[in-house]
Each structure stands twice: as structure tokens, then as C-alpha cells.
Coordinates of C-alpha atoms in Angstrom, one line a residue:
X1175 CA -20.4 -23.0 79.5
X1176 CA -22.7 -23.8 77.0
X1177 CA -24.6 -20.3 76.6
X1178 CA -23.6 -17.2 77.1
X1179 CA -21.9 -16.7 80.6
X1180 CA -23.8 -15.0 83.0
X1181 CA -22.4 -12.9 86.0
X1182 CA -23.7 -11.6 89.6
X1183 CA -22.2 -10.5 92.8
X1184 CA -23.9 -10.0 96.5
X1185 CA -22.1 -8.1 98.9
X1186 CA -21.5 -9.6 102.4
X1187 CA -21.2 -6.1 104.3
X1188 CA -18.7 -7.3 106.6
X1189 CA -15.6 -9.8 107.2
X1190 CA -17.6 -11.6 110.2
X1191 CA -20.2 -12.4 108.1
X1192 CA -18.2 -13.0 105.0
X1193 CA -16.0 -15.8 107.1
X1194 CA -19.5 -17.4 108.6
X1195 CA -21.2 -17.8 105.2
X1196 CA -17.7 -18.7 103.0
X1197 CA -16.8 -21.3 105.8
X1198 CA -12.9 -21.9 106.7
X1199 CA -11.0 -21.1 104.0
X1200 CA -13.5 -21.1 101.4
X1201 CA -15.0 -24.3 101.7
X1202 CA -18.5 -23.6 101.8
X1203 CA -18.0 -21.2 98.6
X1204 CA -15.7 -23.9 96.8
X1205 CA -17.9 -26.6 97.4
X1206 CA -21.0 -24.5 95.8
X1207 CA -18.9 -23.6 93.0
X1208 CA -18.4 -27.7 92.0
X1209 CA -22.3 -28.5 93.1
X1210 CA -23.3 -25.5 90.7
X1211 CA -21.4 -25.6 88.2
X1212 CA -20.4 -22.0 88.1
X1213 CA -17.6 -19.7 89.3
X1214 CA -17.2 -18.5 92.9
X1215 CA -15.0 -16.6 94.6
X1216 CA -14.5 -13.9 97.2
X1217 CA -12.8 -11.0 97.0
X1218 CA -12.9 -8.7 100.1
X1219 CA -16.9 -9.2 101.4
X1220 CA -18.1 -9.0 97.7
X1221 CA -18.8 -12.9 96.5
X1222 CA -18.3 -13.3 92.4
X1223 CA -20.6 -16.0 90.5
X1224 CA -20.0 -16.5 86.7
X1225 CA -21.5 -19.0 84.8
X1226 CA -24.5 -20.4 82.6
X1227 CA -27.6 -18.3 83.8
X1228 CA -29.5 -20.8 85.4
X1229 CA -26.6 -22.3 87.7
X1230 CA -25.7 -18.9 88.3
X1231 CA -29.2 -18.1 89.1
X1232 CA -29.4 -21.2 91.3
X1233 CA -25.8 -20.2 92.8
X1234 CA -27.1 -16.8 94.1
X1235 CA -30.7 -17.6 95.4
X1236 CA -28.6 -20.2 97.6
X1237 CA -26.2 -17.8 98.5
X1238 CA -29.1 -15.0 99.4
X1239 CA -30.3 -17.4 101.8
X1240 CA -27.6 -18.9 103.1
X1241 CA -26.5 -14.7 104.4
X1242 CA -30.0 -14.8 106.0
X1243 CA -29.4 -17.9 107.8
X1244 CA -25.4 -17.1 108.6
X1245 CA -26.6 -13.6 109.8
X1246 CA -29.3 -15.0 112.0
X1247 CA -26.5 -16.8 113.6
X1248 CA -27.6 -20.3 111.5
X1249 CA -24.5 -20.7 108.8
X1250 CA -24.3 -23.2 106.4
X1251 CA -21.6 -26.1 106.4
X1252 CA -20.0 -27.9 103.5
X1253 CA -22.0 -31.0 103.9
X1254 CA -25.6 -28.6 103.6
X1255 CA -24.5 -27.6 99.9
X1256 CA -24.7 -30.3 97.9
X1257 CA -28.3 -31.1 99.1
X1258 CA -29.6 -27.8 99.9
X1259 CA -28.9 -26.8 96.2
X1260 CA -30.3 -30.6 95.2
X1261 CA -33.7 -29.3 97.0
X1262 CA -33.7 -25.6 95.3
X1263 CA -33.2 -26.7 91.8
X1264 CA -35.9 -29.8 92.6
X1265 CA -38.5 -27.4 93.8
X1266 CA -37.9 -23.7 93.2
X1267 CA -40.6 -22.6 95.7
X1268 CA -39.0 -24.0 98.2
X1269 CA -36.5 -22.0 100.4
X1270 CA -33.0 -22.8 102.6
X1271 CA -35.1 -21.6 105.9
X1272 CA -37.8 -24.0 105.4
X1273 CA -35.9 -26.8 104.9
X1274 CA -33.4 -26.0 108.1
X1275 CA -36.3 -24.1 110.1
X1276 CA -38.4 -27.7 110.1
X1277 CA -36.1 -29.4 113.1
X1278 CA -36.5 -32.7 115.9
X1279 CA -35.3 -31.7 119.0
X1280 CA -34.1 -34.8 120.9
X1281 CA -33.7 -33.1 124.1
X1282 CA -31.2 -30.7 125.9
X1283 CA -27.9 -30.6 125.1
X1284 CA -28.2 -32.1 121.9
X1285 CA -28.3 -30.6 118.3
X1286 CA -31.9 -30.8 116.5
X1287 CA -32.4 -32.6 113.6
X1288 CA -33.3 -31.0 110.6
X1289 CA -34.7 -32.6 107.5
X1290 CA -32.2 -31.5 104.4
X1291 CA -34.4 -31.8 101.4
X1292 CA -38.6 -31.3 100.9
X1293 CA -39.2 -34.6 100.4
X1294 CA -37.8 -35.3 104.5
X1295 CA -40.0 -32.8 105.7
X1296 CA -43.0 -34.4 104.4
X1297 CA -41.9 -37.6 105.5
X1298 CA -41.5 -36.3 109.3
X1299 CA -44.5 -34.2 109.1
X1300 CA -46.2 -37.6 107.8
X1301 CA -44.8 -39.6 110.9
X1302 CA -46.4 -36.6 113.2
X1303 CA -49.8 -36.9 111.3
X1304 CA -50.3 -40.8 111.2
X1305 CA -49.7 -43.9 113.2
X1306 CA -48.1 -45.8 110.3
X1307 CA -45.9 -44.4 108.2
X1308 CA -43.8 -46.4 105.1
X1309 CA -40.5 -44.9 104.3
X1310 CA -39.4 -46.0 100.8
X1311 CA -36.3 -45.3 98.6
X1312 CA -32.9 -45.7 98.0
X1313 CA -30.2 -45.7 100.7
X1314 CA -29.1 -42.2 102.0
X1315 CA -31.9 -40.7 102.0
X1316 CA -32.5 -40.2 106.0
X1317 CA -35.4 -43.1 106.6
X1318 CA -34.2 -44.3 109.4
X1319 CA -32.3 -42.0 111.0
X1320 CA -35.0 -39.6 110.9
X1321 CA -37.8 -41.6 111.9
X1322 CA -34.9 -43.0 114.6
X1323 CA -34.6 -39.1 115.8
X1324 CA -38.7 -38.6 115.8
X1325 CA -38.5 -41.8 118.5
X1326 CA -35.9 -40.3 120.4
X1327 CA -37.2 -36.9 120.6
X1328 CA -41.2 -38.5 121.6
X1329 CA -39.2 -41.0 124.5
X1330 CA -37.7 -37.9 126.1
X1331 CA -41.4 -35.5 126.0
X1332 CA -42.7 -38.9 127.3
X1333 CA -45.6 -39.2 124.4
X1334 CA -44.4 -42.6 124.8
X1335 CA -43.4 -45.4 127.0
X1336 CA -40.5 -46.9 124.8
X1337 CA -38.8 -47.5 122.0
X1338 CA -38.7 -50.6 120.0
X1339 CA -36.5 -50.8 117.0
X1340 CA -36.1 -53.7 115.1
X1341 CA -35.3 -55.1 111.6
X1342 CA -35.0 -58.5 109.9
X1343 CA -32.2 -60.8 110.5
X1344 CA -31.5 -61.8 106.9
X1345 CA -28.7 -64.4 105.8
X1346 CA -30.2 -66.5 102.9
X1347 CA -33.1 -67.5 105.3
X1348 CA -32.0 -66.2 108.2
X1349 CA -29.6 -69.1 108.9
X1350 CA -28.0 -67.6 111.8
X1351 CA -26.0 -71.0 113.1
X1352 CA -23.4 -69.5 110.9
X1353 CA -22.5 -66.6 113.4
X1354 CA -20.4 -67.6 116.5
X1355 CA -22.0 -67.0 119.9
X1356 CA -25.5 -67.2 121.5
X1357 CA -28.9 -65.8 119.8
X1358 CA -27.3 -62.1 121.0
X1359 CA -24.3 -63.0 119.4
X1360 CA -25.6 -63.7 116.5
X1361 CA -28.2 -61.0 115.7
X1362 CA -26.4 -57.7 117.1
X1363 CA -24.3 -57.3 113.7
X1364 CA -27.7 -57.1 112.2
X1365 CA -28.5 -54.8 114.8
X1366 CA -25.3 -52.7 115.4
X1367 CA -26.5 -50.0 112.3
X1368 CA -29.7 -49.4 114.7
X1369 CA -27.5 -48.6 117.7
X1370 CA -24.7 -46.6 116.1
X1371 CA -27.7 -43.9 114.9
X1372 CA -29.3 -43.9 118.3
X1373 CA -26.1 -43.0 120.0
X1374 CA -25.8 -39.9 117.5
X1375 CA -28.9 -38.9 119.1
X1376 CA -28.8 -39.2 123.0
X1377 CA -25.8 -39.5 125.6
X1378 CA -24.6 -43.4 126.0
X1379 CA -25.2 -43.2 130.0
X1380 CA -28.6 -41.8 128.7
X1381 CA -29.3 -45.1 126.5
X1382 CA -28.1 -47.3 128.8
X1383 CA -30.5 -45.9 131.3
X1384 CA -33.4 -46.3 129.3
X1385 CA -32.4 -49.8 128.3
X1386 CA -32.1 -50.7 131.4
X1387 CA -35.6 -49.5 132.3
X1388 CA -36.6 -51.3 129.2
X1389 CA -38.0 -48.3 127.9
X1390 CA -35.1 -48.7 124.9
X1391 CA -35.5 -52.1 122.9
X1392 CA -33.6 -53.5 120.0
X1393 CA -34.5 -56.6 118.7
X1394 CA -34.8 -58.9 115.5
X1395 CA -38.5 -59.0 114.3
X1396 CA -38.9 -62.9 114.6
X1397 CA -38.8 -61.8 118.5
X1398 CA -42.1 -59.6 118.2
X1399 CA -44.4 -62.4 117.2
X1400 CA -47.4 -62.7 119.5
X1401 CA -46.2 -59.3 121.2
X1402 CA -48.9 -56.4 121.5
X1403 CA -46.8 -53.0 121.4
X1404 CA -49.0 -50.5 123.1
X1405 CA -47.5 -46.6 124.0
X1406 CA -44.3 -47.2 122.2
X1407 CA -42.5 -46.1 119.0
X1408 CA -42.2 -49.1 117.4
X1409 CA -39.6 -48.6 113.7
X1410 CA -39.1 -51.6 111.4
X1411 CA -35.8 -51.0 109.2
X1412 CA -34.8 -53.0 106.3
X1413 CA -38.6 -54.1 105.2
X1414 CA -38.1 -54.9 102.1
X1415 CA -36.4 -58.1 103.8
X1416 CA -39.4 -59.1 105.4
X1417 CA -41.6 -62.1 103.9
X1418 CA -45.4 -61.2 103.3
X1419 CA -45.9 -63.4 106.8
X1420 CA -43.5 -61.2 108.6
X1421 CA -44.9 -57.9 107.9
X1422 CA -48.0 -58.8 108.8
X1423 CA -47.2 -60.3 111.7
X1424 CA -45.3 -57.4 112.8
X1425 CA -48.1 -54.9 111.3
X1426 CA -50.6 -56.5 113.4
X1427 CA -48.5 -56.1 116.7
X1428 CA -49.4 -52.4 116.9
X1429 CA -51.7 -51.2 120.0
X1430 CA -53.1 -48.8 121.5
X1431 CA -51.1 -45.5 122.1
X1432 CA -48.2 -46.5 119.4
X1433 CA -46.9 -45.0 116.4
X1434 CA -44.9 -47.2 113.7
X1435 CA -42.8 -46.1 111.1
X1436 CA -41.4 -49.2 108.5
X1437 CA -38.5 -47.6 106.2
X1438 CA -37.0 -49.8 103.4
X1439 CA -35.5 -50.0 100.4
X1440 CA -38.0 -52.3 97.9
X1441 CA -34.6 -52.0 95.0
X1442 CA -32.3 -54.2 97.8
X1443 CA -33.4 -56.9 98.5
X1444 CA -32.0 -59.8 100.4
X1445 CA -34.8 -62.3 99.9
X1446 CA -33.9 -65.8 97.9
X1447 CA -35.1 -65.7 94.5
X1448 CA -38.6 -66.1 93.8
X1449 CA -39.4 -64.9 97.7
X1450 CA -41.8 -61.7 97.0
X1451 CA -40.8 -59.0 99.6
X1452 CA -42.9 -58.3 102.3
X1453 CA -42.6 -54.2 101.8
X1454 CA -43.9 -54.8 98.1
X1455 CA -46.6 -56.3 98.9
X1456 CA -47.7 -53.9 102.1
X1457 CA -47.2 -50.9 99.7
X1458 CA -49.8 -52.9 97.3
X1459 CA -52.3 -54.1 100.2
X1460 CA -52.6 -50.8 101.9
X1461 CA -52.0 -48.0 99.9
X1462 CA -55.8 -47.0 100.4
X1463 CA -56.1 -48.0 103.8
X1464 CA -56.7 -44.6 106.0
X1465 CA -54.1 -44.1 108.3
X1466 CA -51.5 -45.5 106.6
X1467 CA -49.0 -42.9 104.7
X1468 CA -47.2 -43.8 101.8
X1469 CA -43.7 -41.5 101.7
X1470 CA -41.4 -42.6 99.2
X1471 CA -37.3 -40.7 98.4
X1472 CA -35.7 -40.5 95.2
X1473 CA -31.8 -39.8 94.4
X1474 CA -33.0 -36.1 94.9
X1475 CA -33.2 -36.8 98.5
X1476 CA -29.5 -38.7 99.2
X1477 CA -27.9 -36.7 101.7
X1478 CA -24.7 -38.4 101.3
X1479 CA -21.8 -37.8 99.5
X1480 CA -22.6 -36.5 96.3
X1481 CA -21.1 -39.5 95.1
X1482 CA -23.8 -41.9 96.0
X1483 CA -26.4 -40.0 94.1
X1484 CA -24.8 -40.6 90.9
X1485 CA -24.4 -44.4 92.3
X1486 CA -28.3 -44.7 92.9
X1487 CA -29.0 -43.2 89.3
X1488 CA -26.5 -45.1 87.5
X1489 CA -28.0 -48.4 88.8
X1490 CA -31.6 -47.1 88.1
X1491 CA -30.7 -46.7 84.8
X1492 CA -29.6 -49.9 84.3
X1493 CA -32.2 -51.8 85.9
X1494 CA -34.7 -49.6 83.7
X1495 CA -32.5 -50.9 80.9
X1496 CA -32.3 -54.2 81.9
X1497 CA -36.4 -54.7 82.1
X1498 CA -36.4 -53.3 78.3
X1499 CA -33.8 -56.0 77.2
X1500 CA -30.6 -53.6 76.8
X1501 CA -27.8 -54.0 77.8
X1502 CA -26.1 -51.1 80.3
X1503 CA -25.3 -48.2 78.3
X1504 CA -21.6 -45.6 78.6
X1505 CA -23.3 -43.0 78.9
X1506 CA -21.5 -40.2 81.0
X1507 CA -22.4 -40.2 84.7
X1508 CA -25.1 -37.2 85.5
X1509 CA -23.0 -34.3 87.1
X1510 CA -24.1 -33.6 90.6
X1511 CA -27.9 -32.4 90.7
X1512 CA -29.1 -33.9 88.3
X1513 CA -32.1 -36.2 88.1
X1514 CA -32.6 -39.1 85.9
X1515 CA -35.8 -38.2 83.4
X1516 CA -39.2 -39.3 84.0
X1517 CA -39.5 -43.2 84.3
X1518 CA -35.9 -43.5 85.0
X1519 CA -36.8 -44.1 88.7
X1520 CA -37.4 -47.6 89.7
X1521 CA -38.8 -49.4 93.1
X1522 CA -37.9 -52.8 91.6
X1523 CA -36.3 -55.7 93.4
X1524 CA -33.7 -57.2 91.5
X1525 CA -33.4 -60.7 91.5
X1526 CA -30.9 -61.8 94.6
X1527 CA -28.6 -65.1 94.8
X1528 CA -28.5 -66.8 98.0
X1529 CA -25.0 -66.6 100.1
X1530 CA -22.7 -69.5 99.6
X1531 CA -22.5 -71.8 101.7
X1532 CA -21.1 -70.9 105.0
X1533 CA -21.1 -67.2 103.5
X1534 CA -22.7 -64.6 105.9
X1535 CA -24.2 -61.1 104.6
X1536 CA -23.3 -58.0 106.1
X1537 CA -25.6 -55.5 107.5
X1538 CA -26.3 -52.1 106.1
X1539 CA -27.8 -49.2 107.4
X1540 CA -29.9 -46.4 106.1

């Protein structure tokens, strides 16, 4: 502790409610001792924080809100720490309840959706207010899967038709001889990432239902050329691995009665060298076109494991370092929380080497 140590304690009232907001055995109140840096620990229903003021500070705001929440029958779980306390310390106006009280309900049975950090909740509130929305930022930040639960949820109020979901099919060129199988064969491992989220977010007899109605559609997005896409929710993953050609082809499929969301990550992509991606150049082209919303994530935002925060800023760092001609610095990785400084954040595609021959490239999913 580098000043001098500060120290508060909140009183829980009762053992019911000191078990719903310390989780089983501790965990919740172990994994916000690591994410804050400080010392927590329970002793009968009083919790102890000691620490540096401000990550004690930060400790017990979360901790005030999180008894709100766990006495209105809402408790926190370990996996809501790390990014709950990410989104405190990132905006101190912001609060635990607005974050969690924000949710997508899919439909009955299921559990809603709630966006984990500020920036999510403008992102959703940005796919609810225009007809084309651009998700853009490193992986783990929710793109997808959110604008994948915002489908889901309009499908089942019927505000549309269907569903189509659809991303690039990118191996050096999209040479997809390589794959054994027929054209399905080949493109559902590209595919499989946009599948495994929608079955977190309906029942598989309910999926296969609407598939077979057609009102569920998952395809590559060479398939939606000369297609008009009218009363559907229509989400393009993995832009940045679109030419300039495709995403204007698949921009101008949109009709009447449809909402689009394109997510992407402009920082990964797939594209032989030289090939300008297609998300760059959207970003560039319509930035000022009304209707169209711009929503881009930082690290801030990875709802992850921790772990994959520091991953995203340690490779921003070093492609900021490798535009200025340095070579990859030691320093010591960022401990969790922390941001990189101002400028540290880039949206830049690194340069990419095709696959070897008879190489294939795996998909990934947001």
C-alpha cells in the first residue's frame, strides 16, 4: 500500500443477507478483494475493507450497492465483480443498479440479459434508437452476443419477421475447397460461434422451430447478394473481414421494417495484406450519415476473464509502439482495472499473412 492504509466496515444486519452478498464461501468477497486491491473479509455480518483510500473507497461503494441489490433479492455473482468494479472506477456516476437494472428479456423462462458495463448499455440503447448500428472493439466486449440477445428478444415480441445472422467466410480469400463436405459443410465452422450464442438464448426445440419456419437464418454473407431483407433483424459479425465491395453490398440489402447491427473488431483482421477492411472503411464513409450509430468498446468493457483485459492492453501497447518505431517494451502488465493512458487505444489493423497453403483458419467468436 503505497499511502497510508485506509479502513471501513458495513454491517450486513443478518446471516441471510451476509451469505447472499459474500457468495458461497466467500467468493464474491475474495474475488473483490483481488479486483480491488484491498483487504476483505467477514467476520460475523460485519464486512472489513483495508487498503489504499481510493480502492477502499471503490471496495465499499461496490459493496453498498451490491446489499441493495442482494436485499432486493438481485445478488451479485463472482463473474459480476471484476466488471462491475471495471465500470465504477471508469465512470464514478454510474451505479451497480443501472448497469444490472438495463436488461433484454428474450422471452419466458429464460434469464434477461443485462449489459455489464456503461459502455453496453449505450450500445443496446443505440440498437433500440437506430436502424444501423456499428459495434466496434476488441474481443470480449459483448458485440455480438448482445446485439444476438436484442434479435432474439424482438423475434419472440414479433417486431420482426426473422432473424438473419451472418458473417464472412474468411480463409485467405475465402478458399473454402480446403474444408471437406458440401457448401454447408464447409461454411458452418465459420458459422458454429453464431449458433452456440443463440442457443444460450432460446430453447433448441425453440430454434429449431423457427428455423424451420425460416424465421431463423444463418448464413455466410456472399449468400445475401441481390437479397432485399425487409422485417428482419439482420447482424453482420466479424466485419472487419469484409472487403469495401462486401459491406456495401450487404449494407444496401436492408429494407423496409429491418434493423441491422454490424459488430467487429477493425484490430483483427483476416484480410491478405494490402486488402483495406471493409469495417474501416464504413466507419470512414458514414460516420455522418443520420441513422447510422457509431458505438465503439475499449478493454474497459471485456467481460471476460480478467485475464483477457490485460491481453487486449498489452497488445495495444505494442501496436501503439510498433507505429512509433519501438520495439515492445517489459513493462509490468496493468493490474486488473486499469486502463491504458490516453492514446494507448488503438483501432488499427495489423498487417495479416495469408494461411499456408492448405492451412485453414479457425473461427472466433465475440
Amino acid at each position: 500500500m503505497s499511502q497510508a492504509a485506509a479502513y471501513k466496515t458495513i454491517n450486513l444486519e443478518n446471516s441471510d443477507l451476509a451469505l447472499s452478498v459474500s457468495g458461497p464461501h466467500s467468493a464474491v468477497l475474495r474475488e473483490l478483494s483481488e479486483q480491488s486491491r484491498t483487504q476483505v473479509s467477514l467476520r460475523g455480518t460485519d464486512v472489513h475493507i483495508l487498503g489504499d483510500p481510493d480502492d477502499v473507497e471503490l471496495a465499499h461503494r461496490f459493496l453498498e450497492q451490491a446489499v441493495e441489490l442482494a436485499a432486493q433479492g438481485n445478488p451479485l455473482s463472482v463473474m459480476d465483480v471484476a466488471h462491475s468494479l471495471r465500470g465504477l472506477r471508469h465512470n464514478p456516476e454510474s451505479s451497480l443498479a443501472d448497469l444490472l437494472d438495463r436488461v433484454i428479456l428474450v422471452g419466458a423462462g429464460r434469464r434477461p440479459i443485462a449489459p455489464k458495463t456503461e459502455a453496453q448499455a449505450r450500445y443496446i440503447e443505440s440498437i433500440r434508437t437506430h436502424d444501423l448500428t456499428f459495434g466496434i472493439g476488441p474481443a470480449g466486449t459483448g458485440k455480438t452476443y448482445l446485439a444476438m440477445a436484442m434479435a432474439a428478444a424482438a423475434l419472440v415480441k414479433h417486431q420482426v419477421k426473422r432473424i438473419i445472422l451472418t458473417r464472412p467466410a474468411v480463409e485467405a480469400g475465402e478458399r473454402l475447397g480446403f474444408l471437406p463436405g458440401d457448401l454447408a459443410d464447409k461454411v458452418n465452422p465459420y458459422l458454429r460461434p453464431l449458433h452456440d450464442a443463440l442457443g444460450d438464448m432460446m430453447d433448441y426445440e425453440k430454434i429449431q422451430q423457427f428455423r424451420s419456419r425460416a424465421q431463423i437464418e444463418v448464413a455466410p454473407l456472399a449468400f445475401m447478394r441481390g437479397r432485399t431483407l425487409s422485417d428482419a433483424f439482420v447482424i453482420l459479425d466479424e466485419a472487419q473481414n469484409a472487403t469495401s465491395d462486401q459491406m456495401k453490398m450487404f449494407l444496401t440489402r436492408m429494407g423496409y421494417g429491418s434493423k441491422v447491427v454490424v459488430t467487429g473488431d477493425v484490430t483483427q483482421t483476416d484480410l491478405p495484406r494490402g486488402a483495406r477492411s471493409g469495417l474501416e472503411g464504413a466507419r470512414a464513409i458514414l460516420r455522418n450519415v443520420p441513422g447510422v450509430a457509431f458505438h465503439h468498446f475499449t478493454d474497459v468493457d471485456v467481460v471476460r476473464h480478467p485475464l483477457v483485459q490485460r491481453i487486449v492492453v498489452a497488445y495495444e501497447r505494442a501496436e501503439a509502439q510498433a507505429t512509433l518505431g519501438e520495439r515492445p517494451s517489459e513493462r509490468p502488465s496493468e493490474r486488473p482495472g486499469e486502463t491504458p493512458a490516453a492514446g494507448e487505444v488503438l483501432e488499427r489493423a495489423p498487417d495479416t499473412q495469408p494461411a499456408p497453403p492448405g492451412g485453414t483458419l479457425r473461427p472466433e467468436s465475440d
